[in-house]
XYZ file of C-alpha atoms in Angstrom:
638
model
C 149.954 100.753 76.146
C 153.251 100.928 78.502
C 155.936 98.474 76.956
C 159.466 97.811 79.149
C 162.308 99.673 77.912
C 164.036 96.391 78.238
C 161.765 94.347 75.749
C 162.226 97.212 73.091
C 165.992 97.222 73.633
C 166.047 92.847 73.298
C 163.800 93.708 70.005
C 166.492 96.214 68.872
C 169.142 93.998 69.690
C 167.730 90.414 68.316
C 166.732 91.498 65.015
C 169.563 93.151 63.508
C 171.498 90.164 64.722
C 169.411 87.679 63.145
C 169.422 88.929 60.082
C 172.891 89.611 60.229
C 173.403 86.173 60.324
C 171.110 84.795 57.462
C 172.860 87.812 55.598
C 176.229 86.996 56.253
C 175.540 83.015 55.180
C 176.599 83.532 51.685
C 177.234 79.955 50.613
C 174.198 78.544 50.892
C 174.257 74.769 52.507
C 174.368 71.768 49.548
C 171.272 69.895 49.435
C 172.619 66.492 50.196
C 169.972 63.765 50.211
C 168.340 62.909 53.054
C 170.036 59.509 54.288
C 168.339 59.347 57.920
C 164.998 57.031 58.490
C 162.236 57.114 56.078
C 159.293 58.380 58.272
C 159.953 60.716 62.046
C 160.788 57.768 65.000
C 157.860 57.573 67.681
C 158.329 59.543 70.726
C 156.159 59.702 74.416
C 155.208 62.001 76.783
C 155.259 60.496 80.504
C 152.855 62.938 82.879
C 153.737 63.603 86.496
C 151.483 61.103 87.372
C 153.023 58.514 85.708
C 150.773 57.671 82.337
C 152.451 58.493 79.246
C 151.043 58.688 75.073
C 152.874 57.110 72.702
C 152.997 59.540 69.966
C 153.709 58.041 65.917
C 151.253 60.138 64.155
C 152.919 59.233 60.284
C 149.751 57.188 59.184
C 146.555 57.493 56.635
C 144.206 59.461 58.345
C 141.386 58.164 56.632
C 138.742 56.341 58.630
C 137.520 54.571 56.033
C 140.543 53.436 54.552
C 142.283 50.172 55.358
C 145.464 51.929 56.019
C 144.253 54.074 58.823
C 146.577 53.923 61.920
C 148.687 52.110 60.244
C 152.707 53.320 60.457
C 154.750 52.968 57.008
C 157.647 50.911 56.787
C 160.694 52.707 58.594
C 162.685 51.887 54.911
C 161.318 52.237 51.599
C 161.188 48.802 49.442
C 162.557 48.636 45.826
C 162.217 45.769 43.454
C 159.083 43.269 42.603
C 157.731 43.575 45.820
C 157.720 46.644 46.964
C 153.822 47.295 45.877
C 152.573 44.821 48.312
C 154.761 45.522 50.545
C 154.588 49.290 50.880
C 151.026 50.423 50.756
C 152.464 54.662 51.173
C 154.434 56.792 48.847
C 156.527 59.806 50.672
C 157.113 62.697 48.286
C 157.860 66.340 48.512
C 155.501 69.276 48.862
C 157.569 72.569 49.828
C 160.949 72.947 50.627
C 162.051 71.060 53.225
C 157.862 69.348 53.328
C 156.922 66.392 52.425
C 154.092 64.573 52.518
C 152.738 60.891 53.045
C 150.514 59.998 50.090
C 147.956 56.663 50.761
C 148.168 54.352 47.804
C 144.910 52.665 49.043
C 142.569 55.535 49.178
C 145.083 59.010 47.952
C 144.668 60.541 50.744
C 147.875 62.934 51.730
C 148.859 63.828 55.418
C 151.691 66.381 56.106
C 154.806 64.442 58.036
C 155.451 66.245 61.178
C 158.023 65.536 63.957
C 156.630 63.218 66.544
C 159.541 64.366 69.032
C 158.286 68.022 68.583
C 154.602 67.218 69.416
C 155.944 65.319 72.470
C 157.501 68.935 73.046
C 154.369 70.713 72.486
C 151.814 68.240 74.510
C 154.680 68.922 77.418
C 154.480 72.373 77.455
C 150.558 72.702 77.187
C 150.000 70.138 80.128
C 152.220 71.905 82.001
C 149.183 73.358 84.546
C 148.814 69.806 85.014
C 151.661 68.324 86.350
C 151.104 66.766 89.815
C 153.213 69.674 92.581
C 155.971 67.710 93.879
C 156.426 67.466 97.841
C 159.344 70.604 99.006
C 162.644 68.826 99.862
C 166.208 69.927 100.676
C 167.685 72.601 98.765
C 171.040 71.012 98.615
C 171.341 68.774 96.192
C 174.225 66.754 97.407
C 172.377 65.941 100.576
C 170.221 62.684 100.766
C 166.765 64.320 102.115
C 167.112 66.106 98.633
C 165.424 63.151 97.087
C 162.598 62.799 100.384
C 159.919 65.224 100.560
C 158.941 66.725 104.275
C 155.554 65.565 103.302
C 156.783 62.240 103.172
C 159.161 62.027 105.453
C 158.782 64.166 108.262
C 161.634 62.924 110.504
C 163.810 63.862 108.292
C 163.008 67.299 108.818
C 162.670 69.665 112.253
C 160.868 72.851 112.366
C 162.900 76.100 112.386
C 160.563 78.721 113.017
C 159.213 81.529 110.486
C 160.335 83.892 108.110
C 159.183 87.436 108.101
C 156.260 86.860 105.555
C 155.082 84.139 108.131
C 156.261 81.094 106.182
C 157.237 77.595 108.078
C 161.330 77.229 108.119
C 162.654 74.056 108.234
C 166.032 72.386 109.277
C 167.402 69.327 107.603
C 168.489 66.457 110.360
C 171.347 65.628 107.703
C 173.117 68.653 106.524
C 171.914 71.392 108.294
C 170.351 73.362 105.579
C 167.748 75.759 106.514
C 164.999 76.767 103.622
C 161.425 77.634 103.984
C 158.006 76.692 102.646
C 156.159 78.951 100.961
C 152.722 78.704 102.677
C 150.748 81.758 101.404
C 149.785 82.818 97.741
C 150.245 86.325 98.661
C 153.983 86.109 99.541
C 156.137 88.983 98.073
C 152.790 90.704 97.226
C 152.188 94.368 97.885
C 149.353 96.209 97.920
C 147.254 92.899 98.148
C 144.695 94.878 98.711
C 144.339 96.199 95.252
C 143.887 92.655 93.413
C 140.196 91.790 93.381
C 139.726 94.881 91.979
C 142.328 94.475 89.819
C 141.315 91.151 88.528
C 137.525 92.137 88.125
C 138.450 95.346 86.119
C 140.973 92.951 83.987
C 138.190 90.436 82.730
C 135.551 93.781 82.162
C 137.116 95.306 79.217
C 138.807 98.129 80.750
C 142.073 99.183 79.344
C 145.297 98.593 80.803
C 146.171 102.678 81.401
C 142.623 102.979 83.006
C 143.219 100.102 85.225
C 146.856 101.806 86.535
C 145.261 105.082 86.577
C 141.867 104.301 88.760
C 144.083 101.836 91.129
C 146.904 104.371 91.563
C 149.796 101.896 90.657
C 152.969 102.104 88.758
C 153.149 99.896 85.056
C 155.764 97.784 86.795
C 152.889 96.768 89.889
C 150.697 95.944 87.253
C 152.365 94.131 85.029
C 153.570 91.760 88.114
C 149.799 91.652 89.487
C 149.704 90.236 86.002
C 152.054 87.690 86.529
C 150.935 86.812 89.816
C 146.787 86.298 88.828
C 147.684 83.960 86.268
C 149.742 81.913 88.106
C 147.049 81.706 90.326
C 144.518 81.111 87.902
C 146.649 78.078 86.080
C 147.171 76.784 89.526
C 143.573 76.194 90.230
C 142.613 75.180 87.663
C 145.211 72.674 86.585
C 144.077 71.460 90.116
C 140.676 70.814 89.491
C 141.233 69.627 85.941
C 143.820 67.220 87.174
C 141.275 65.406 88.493
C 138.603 64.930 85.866
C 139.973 61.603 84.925
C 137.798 60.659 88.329
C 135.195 63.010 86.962
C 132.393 60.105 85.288
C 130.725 61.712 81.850
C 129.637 59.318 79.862
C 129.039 61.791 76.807
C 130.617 65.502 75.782
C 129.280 67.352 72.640
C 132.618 69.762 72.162
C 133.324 72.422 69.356
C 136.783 73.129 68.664
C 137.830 76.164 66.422
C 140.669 78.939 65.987
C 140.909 82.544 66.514
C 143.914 84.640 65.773
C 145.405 87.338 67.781
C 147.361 90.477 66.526
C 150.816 92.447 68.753
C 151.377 95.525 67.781
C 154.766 96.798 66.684
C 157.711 97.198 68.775
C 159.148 100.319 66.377
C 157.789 102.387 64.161
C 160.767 101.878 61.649
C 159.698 98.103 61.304
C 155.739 98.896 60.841
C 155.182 94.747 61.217
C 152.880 92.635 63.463
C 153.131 89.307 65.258
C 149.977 87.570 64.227
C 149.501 84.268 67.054
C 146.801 81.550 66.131
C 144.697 80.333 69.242
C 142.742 77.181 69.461
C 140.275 76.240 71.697
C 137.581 73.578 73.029
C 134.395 73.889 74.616
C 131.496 71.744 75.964
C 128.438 72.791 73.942
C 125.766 72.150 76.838
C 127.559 73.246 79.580
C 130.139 75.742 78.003
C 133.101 74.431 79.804
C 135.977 75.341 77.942
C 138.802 72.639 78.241
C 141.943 74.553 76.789
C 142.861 77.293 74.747
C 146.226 77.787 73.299
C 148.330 79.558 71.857
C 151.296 79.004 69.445
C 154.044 80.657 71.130
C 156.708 79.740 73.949
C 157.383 82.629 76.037
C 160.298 80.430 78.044
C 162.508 79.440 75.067
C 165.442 81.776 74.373
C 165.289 82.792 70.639
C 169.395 83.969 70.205
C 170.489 80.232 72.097
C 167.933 78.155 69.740
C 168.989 79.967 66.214
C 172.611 79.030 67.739
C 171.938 75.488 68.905
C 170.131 74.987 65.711
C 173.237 75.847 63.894
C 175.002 73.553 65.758
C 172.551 71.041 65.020
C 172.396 71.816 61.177
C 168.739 71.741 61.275
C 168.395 73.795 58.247
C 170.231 70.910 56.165
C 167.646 68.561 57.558
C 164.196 67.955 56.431
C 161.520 69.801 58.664
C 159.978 66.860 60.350
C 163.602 65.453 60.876
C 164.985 68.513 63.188
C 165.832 69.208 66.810
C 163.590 72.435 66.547
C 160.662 71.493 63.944
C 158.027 72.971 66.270
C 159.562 76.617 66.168
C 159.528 79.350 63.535
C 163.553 79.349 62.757
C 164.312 83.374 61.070
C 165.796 81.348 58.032
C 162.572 79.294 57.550
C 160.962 82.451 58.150
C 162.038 84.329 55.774
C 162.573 81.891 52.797
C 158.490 81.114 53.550
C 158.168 85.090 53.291
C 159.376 84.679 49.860
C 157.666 81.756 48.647
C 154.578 83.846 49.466
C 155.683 86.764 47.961
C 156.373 84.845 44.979
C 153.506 82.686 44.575
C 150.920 86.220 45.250
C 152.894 87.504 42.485
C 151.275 87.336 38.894
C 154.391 87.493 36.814
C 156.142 84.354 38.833
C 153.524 82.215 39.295
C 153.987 79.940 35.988
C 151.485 76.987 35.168
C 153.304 74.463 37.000
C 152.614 76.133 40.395
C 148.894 76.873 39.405
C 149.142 72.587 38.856
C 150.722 72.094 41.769
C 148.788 74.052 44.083
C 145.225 72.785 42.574
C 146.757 69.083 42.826
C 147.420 69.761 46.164
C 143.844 71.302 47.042
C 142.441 67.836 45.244
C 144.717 65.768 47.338
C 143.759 67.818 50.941
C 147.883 68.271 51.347
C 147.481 69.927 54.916
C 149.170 73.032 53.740
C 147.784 75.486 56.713
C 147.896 78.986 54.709
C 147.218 81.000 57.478
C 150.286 79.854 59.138
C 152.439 81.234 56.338
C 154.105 84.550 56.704
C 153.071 87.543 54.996
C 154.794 90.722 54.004
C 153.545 92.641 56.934
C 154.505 90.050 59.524
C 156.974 88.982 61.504
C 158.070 86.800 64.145
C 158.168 87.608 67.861
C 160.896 89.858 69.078
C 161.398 87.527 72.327
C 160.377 83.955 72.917
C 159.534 81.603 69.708
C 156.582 81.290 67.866
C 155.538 77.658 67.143
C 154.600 76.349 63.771
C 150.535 76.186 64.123
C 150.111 72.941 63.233
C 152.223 71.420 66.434
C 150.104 73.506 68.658
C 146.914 71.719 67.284
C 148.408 68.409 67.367
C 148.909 69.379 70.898
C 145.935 70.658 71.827
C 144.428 67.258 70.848
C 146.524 65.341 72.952
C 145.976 67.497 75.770
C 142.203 67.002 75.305
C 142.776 63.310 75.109
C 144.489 63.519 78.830
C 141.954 65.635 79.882
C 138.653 63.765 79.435
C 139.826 61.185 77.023
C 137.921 58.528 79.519
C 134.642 60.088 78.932
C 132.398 57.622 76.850
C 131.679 59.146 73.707
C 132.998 62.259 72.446
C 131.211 64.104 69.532
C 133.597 66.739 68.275
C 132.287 69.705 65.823
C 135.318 71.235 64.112
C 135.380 74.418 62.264
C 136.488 73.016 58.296
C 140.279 73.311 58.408
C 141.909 70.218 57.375
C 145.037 70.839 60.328
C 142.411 70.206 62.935
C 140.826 66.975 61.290
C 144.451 65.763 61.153
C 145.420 66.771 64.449
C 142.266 65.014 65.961
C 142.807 62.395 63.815
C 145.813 61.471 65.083
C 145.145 61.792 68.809
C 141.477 60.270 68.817
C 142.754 57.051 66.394
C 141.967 54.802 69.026
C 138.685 56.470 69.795
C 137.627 56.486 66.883
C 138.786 52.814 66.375
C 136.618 51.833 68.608
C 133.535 54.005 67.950
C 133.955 55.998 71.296
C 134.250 59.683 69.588
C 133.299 61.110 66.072
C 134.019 64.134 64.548
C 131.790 66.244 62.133
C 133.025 69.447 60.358
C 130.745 72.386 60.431
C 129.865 74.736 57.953
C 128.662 78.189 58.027
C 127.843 81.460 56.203
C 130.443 83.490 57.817
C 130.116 86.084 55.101
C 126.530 87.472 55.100
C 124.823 90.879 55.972
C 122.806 90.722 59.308
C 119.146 90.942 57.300
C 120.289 87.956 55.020
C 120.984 86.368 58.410
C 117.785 87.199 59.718
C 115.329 86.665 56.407
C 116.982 82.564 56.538
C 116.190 82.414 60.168
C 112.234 83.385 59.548
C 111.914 81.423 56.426
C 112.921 78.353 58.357
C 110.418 79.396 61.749
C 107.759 79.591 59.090
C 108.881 76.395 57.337
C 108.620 74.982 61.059
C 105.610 76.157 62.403
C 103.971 75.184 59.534
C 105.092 71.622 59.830
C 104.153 72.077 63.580
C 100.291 73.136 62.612
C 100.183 69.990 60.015
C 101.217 67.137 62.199
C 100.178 68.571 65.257
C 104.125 68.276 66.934
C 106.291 70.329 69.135
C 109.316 72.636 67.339
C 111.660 69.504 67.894
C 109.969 67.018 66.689
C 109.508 69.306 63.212
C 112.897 70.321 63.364
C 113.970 66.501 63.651
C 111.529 65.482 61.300
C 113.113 68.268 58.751
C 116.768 66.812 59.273
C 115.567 63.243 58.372
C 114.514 64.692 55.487
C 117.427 66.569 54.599
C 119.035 63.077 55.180
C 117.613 62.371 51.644
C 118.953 65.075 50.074
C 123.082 64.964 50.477
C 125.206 67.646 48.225
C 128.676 67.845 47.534
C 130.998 71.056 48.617
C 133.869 72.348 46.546
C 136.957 71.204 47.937
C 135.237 68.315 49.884
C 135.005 64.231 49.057
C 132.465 63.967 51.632
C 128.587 64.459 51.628
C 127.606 67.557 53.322
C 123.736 67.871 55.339
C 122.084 71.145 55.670
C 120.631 71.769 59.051
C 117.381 72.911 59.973
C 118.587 73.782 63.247
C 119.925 77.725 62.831
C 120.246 80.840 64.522
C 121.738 84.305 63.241
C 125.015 83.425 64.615
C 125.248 80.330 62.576
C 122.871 80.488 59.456
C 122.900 78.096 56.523
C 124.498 75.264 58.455
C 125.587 72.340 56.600
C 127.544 68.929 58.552
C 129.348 66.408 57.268
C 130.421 63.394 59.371
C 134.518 62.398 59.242
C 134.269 59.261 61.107
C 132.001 57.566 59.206
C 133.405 54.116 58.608
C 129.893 52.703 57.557
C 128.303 52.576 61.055
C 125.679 55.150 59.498
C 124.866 53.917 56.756
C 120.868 54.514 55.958
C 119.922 54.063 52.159
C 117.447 51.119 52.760
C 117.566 49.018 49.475
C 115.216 46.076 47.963
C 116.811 42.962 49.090
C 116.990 44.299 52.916
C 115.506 42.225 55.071
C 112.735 43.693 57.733
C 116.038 42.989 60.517
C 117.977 45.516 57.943
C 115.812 48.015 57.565
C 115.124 48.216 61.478
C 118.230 48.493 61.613
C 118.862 51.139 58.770
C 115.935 53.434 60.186
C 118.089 53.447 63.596
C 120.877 54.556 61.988
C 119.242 56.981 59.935
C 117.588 58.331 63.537
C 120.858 58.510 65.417
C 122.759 60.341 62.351
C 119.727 62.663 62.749
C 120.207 63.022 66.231
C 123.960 63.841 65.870
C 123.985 66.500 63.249
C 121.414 68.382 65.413
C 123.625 68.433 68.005
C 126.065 69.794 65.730
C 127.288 73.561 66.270
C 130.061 75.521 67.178
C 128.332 77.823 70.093
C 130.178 76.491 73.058
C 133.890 77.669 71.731
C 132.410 80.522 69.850
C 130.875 82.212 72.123
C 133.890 81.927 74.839
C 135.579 83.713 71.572
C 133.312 86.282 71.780
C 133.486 87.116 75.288
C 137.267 87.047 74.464
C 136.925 90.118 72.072
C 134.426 91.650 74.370
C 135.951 91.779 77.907
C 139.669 91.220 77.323
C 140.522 95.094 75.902
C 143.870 94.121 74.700
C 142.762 90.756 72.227
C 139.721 92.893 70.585
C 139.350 92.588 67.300
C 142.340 94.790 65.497
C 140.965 98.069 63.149
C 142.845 98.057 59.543
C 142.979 100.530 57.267
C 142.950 100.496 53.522
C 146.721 102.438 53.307
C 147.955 100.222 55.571
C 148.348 97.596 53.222
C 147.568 94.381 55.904
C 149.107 95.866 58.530
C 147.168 96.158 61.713
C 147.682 98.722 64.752
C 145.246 98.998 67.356
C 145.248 101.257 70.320
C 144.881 98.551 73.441
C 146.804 95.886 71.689
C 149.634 94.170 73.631
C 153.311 94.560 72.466
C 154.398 91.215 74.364
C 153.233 88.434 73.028
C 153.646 86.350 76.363
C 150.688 88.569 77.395
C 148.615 86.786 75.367
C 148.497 83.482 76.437
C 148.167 85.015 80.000
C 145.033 86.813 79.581
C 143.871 83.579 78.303
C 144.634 81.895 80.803
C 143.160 84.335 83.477
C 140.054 84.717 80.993
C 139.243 80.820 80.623
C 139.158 80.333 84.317
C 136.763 82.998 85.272
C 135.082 82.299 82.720
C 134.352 78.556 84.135
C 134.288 79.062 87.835
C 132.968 82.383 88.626
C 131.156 83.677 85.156
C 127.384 82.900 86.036
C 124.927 82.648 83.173
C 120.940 83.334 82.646
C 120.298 79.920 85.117
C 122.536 80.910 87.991
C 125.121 78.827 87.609
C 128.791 78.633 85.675
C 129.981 76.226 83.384
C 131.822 74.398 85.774
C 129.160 73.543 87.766
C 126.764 72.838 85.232
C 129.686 70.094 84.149
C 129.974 69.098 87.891
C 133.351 70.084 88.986
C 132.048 72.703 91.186
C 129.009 73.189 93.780
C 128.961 76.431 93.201
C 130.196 79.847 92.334
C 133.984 80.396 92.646
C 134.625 83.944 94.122
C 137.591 85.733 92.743
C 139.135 85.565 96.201
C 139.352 81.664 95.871
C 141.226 82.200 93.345
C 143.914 84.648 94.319
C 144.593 83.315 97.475
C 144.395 79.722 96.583
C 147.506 77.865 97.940
């Protein structure tokens, strides 16, 4: 894989200076109590188009609890009345953590910065944003605050540029700028990217694509550039306007996939390991976002600095300027903490306690966003803490087709995306308009286990079929209502847990559990029911049915699939047992920026112009397209 000689010198350069400085901070900074507001102030996000979130996420996220949604007191209460008047109790988890414990039902919710999800949701929606009209380039002149759009008299027509673009003169100062018109501007060899683009999305690698086009590294990596800006120009067009778009119901799966860089140098044998999440509609296969946690346009020398100046690292976590980012310092004293608590001759009793308590209690502590001894952070750009992209990517959602009716979300079990939908969805879920349900599967078996449950349950089925005389979906539903009567508990889990009849070699030995379930599904008919009750009961019992067969995580797994499939660079990384976790793999990127833009460029083929078994894409199975996008509507679009 080709790799600028300037990104390996910035890696050279940033490294040894970072850890200069932690190095060189030999008195470590006194641990002074934290003085500043009990709980993270609200913050907001305003969109282009004027509608803004509130965003206080510090709450019980406990549907069934009396204190869900609602925000502690900004000060903590001492005295006689501080138990009825103070329903949470804040207390420490990790350094620099802590964590909001419910007195009403225990449950325990990590506190996170509200002004650094604000951040997050900003940078995500980005694609968005509504393209403001072109105005005067000088910003002391009036007509800099008038778009020609607008207010065409304020403007006179000047000709064309060389590339063929409109020129304009302002009627108040003079100024002469152009208007970019075409897609293709400061594009050569045009010619070369529909070809480009189809080899990019067909799993061919990088140096076959330069070789077979006849192109130099620095032509490609711009053709790069320039598809996905195209691609997240169209499509934050179209999705811009699905808030018009009337659905009045969206089965979605939501779940995370990882991505590994390689290393920059030899010498430092570490890799950048980036956590993805994504969304999809499981009918239609629309997938809504997928993001990744790391900022390619934040300068990582200017935010250690500005952090500095900010003494962040004095300050709690959820309390800083730069909570949202991976900080070296933070980095490393995590790296530690891991090292120590893997290591059998520190880990004393109290930690085993302390962890276990924690597992009890659900503390979101998301593992796989801790470092490990063969990782590192990015040489360039900042990697974000995993959590804030989630809480993000939930938000985003809610912008996106919030509106919709009722949404029926199917997470993947990972307690930092119940949380992060949680607090997005509270409304929603308020008000009964979306529901979430984790989903459980048996990632771990060998294909013939896979296929011996599969046949067992066709025979179970047709069996049923032959005795009742019924089609496969009646037996199958008739087999979940059943199951219905037969909850189990899972290790690790308060809730009841449903095993599915509906299963397929990609997900055997399902099992549901619903996290929204405030009591609107409750089904256990008892004696004193009346026959109004019961009717009522059986409905219930019918509709839970109805919803856990709908449960499955197919939509977004299956766009993750095609992801390690077609995209050469984000395959699946080879290990090796002497590399001790460490991961290189042949056609894996070095930039980490490249990631997110494959993604990009990926996701919106993959809607508009990826056509499936019945002729059509995903996008126009959802009804935001008539039909099949061609790649050139996407690379020219203006």
């Amino acid at each position: 894989m080709h790799i600028k000689s300037s990104e390996k010198l910035l890696a050279r350069i940033s490294y040894p200076f970072l850890k200069f400085l932690d190095k060189n901070d030999d008195k470590p900074a006194k641990k002074l109590a934290w003085s500043g507001p009990r709980i993270p102030p609200e913050s907001s996000h305003i969109f282009s188009d004027g509608t803004s979130f509130s965003i206080q996420i510090t709450h019980c996220k406990n549907p069934n609890c009396a204190n869900f949604g609602i925000i502690p007191k900004s000060k903590s209460i001492r005295g006689r009345k501080a138990e009825a008047n103070d329903t949470y109790q804040i207390s420490g988890i990790a350094p620099g953590e802590s964590a909001l414990a419910c007195k009403l039902c225990g449950k325990y919710t990590t506190i996170k910065s509200n002004a650094g999800i604000a951040e997050e949701l900003a940078r995500l929606s980005e694609p968005l944003a509504k393209k403001q009209p072109v105005r005067c380039p000088d910003m002391s002149c009036i007509n800099s605050k008038q778009g020609w759009g607008v207010g065409s008299d304020r403007y006179t027509g000047y000709g064309k540029t060389k590339s063929g673009n409109q020129r304009y003169k302002c009627k108040s100062c003079a100024k002469i700028f152009a208007v970019k018109a075409s897609s293709t501007d400061r594009q050569k060899k045009t010619e070369v990217n529909r070809k480009l683009f189809e080899e990019l999305v067909n799993k061919t690698p990088f140096s076959r694509i330069v070789h077979k086009l006849g192109i130099s590294w620095s032509t490609f990596y711009g053709k790069i550039d320039f598809l996905h800006r195209q691609c997240v120009a169209f499509a934050g067009h179209r999705e811009a306007k699905f808030k018009t778009l009337k659905l009045k119901r969206l089965y979605l799966s939501t779940d995370r996939q990882d991505y590994t860089i390689n290393w920059l140098d030899r010498s430092f044998r570490k890799n950048v390991i980036l956590h993805g999440i994504g969304t999809a509609d499981n009918t239609t296969g629309y997938v809504f976002g997928m993001h990744v946690n790391y900022d390619s346009e934040m300068d990582k020398l200017a935010t250690e600095a500005n952090a500095l100046v900010e003494d962040d690292y004095s300050k709690p976590q959820a309390f800083r300027k730069y909570a949202r980012v991976w900080l070296v310092k933070d980095y490393e004293k995590a790296l530690l903490r891991s090292d120590k608590s893997t290591s059998a001759k520190t880990k004393n009793m109290a930690e085993v306690i302390r962890v276990a308590q924690a597992e009890a209690d659900e503390i979101e502590i998301l593992k796989s966003d801790q470092p490990e001894e063969y990782t590192t952070l990015p040489a360039t750009g900042l990697q974000i803490h995993a959590e804030y992209t989630m809480f993000g990517h939930f938000f985003y959602l809610k912008k996106l087709i919030g509106h919709v009716e009722k949404l029926r979300f199917y997470l993947d079990r990972d307690s930092g995306i119940e949380s992060a939908f949680m607090a997005a969805f509270i409304k929603e879920v308020k008000n009964h308009s979306a529901d979430a349900f984790y989903v459980k599967i048996a990632k771990n078996l060998f294909k013939f286990e896979k296929m011996n449950a599969v046949t067992a349950l066709r025979r179970v089925t047709t069996a049923y079929q032959k005795e009742h005389e019924v089609d496969e979906w009646t037996a199958l539903m008739s087999l979940m209502l059943n199951n219905l009567n037969d909850p189990h508990k899972v290790t690790g889990s308060k809730e009841f847990w449903y095993s599915s009849p509906l299963i397929s070699m990609t997900e055997p030995e399902k099992e549901l559990t619903c996290l929204t379930n405030d009591g609107r599904f409750d089904f256990l008919i008892e004696d004193t029911d009346t026959e109004a009750e019961r009717a009522i009961k059986l409905e219930n019992k019918n509709h839970f049915a109805r919803l856990l067969m709908k449960g499955t995580l197919h939509g977004i797994d299956r766009f993750f699939m095609q992801i390690r499939r077609m995209l050469s660079p984000l395959e699946r990384p080879i290990g090796s047992a002497s590399s001790v976790g460490r991961s290189w793999y042949g056609y894996a990127p070095y930039n980490p920026s490249l990631v997110q833009k494959l993604l990009d460029i990926y996701r919106t083929y993959y809607n508009y112009c990826k056509v499936g078994k019945d002729g059509k894409t995903p996008a126009i199975r959802l009804g935001v397209a008539k039909a099949v996008v061609t790649l050139e509507d996407i690379i020219y679009y203006k």
